[in-house]
XYZ file of C-alpha atoms in Angstrom:
144
model
C -40.598 -11.569 -4.444
C -39.593 -8.648 -6.565
C -38.068 -5.237 -6.240
C -39.235 -2.018 -7.830
C -36.780 0.740 -8.613
C -37.683 4.228 -9.709
C -34.998 6.779 -10.558
C -36.210 10.302 -10.944
C -34.839 13.822 -10.927
C -36.106 15.950 -8.087
C -37.174 19.200 -9.643
C -37.806 22.505 -7.992
C -41.376 23.620 -8.527
C -40.405 27.212 -9.117
C -40.010 27.818 -12.829
C -37.912 30.900 -13.347
C -35.018 31.504 -15.735
C -32.202 31.256 -13.218
C -33.422 28.059 -11.589
C -30.678 25.471 -11.113
C -32.003 21.998 -11.890
C -30.912 18.516 -12.619
C -28.145 17.948 -10.069
C -30.368 16.173 -7.552
C -31.942 12.784 -8.225
C -33.781 10.269 -6.118
C -33.795 6.481 -6.322
C -36.886 4.978 -4.775
C -36.566 1.278 -3.931
C -39.524 -0.835 -2.913
C -39.108 -4.460 -1.975
C -37.942 -6.932 0.619
C -34.874 -5.831 2.591
C -32.672 -8.673 1.347
C -33.334 -7.741 -2.282
C -32.643 -4.090 -1.606
C -29.369 -5.056 0.036
C -28.324 -6.832 -3.153
C -28.942 -3.967 -5.600
C -27.628 -0.926 -3.731
C -23.977 -2.137 -3.559
C -23.998 -2.539 -7.354
C -25.211 1.020 -7.830
C -22.542 2.346 -5.460
C -19.863 0.386 -7.338
C -21.018 1.810 -10.678
C -20.899 5.332 -9.281
C -17.461 4.697 -7.814
C -15.920 3.572 -11.082
C -16.900 6.519 -13.249
C -13.304 7.476 -14.013
C -13.400 10.731 -12.095
C -10.526 11.773 -9.888
C -13.034 13.123 -7.374
C -14.698 11.117 -4.624
C -17.904 9.206 -4.361
C -19.182 10.399 -0.988
C -21.708 8.371 0.936
C -23.533 10.061 3.802
C -25.603 7.598 5.757
C -27.918 7.977 8.734
C -26.829 6.356 11.998
C -29.403 3.552 11.749
C -27.916 2.380 8.433
C -24.247 2.560 9.361
C -23.610 -1.172 9.841
C -25.671 -2.103 6.795
C -23.991 0.520 4.639
C -20.540 -0.617 5.747
C -21.486 -4.149 4.655
C -22.713 -2.797 1.311
C -19.424 -0.995 0.846
C -17.502 -4.208 1.468
C -19.811 -6.214 -0.827
C -19.524 -3.713 -3.669
C -15.732 -3.737 -3.703
C -15.529 0.041 -3.907
C -12.218 1.712 -4.510
C -11.483 2.939 -0.999
C -9.069 5.565 -2.305
C -11.897 7.382 -4.082
C -14.717 6.750 -1.597
C -15.538 8.928 1.384
C -17.921 7.461 3.954
C -19.609 9.756 6.475
C -22.096 8.851 9.192
C -24.558 11.460 10.401
C -25.811 11.602 13.974
C -29.341 12.768 13.130
C -31.584 13.690 10.203
C -30.480 17.339 10.520
C -26.849 16.298 10.595
C -27.476 14.093 7.533
C -28.651 17.075 5.516
C -25.814 19.295 6.806
C -23.132 16.724 5.943
C -24.662 16.187 2.517
C -24.716 19.907 1.782
C -21.104 20.324 2.915
C -19.925 17.403 0.810
C -21.759 18.741 -2.261
C -20.488 22.281 -2.094
C -16.845 21.444 -1.322
C -16.319 20.264 -4.893
C -14.250 17.217 -3.909
C -17.013 14.733 -4.810
C -18.462 13.919 -8.210
C -21.486 12.343 -6.501
C -22.887 12.490 -2.982
C -25.288 9.709 -1.982
C -27.593 10.204 0.992
C -30.670 8.708 2.651
C -32.948 11.620 3.468
C -36.390 10.465 4.609
C -38.193 13.573 3.462
C -37.218 16.026 0.739
C -39.404 19.116 0.485
C -39.008 22.074 -1.905
C -36.715 23.965 0.459
C -34.439 20.926 0.866
C -34.299 20.404 -2.904
C -33.315 24.059 -3.339
C -30.545 23.687 -0.731
C -29.269 20.496 -2.384
C -29.371 21.997 -5.899
C -27.512 25.123 -4.800
C -24.831 23.163 -2.931
C -24.412 20.777 -5.884
C -24.119 23.729 -8.274
C -21.427 25.376 -6.125
C -19.408 22.168 -5.938
C -20.106 20.993 -9.492
C -21.431 17.767 -7.945
C -24.420 15.470 -8.244
C -26.667 14.387 -5.377
C -28.540 11.111 -5.175
C -31.054 10.535 -2.423
C -31.991 6.931 -1.747
C -35.479 6.328 -0.414
C -36.116 2.775 0.673
C -39.595 1.331 1.157
C -39.026 -2.030 2.748
C -41.871 -4.469 2.152
C -42.436 -7.249 4.618
């Protein structure tokens, strides 16, 4: 069994001079759940140890809370520089992500949005620009 990982910037389709780009990326993981659970903690740990005095903020959907907590423990994240938020719905997930990005307290905000359309990318890019932050959306395609 193998895992496929694709990291890509999410770009706005509008191409005008003042367009803010490059602060939002997406990691697309395809593979068996147990393999995905082994790679994501490593990525979180790398993001957490970037030397910044700002936080790594993780905003997870309610259905991933217990799994994400396990990942956090497995990755041995520095708890003093990690903020963990659990959303109550998909709308709440986006709202928490936007708030975390624009506050400027986080160098990176990781989220699990199921669907990212142009409007959502624009919201994420603008919030990240205001907070001088980066956003990473994780999209998981679990193969059985």
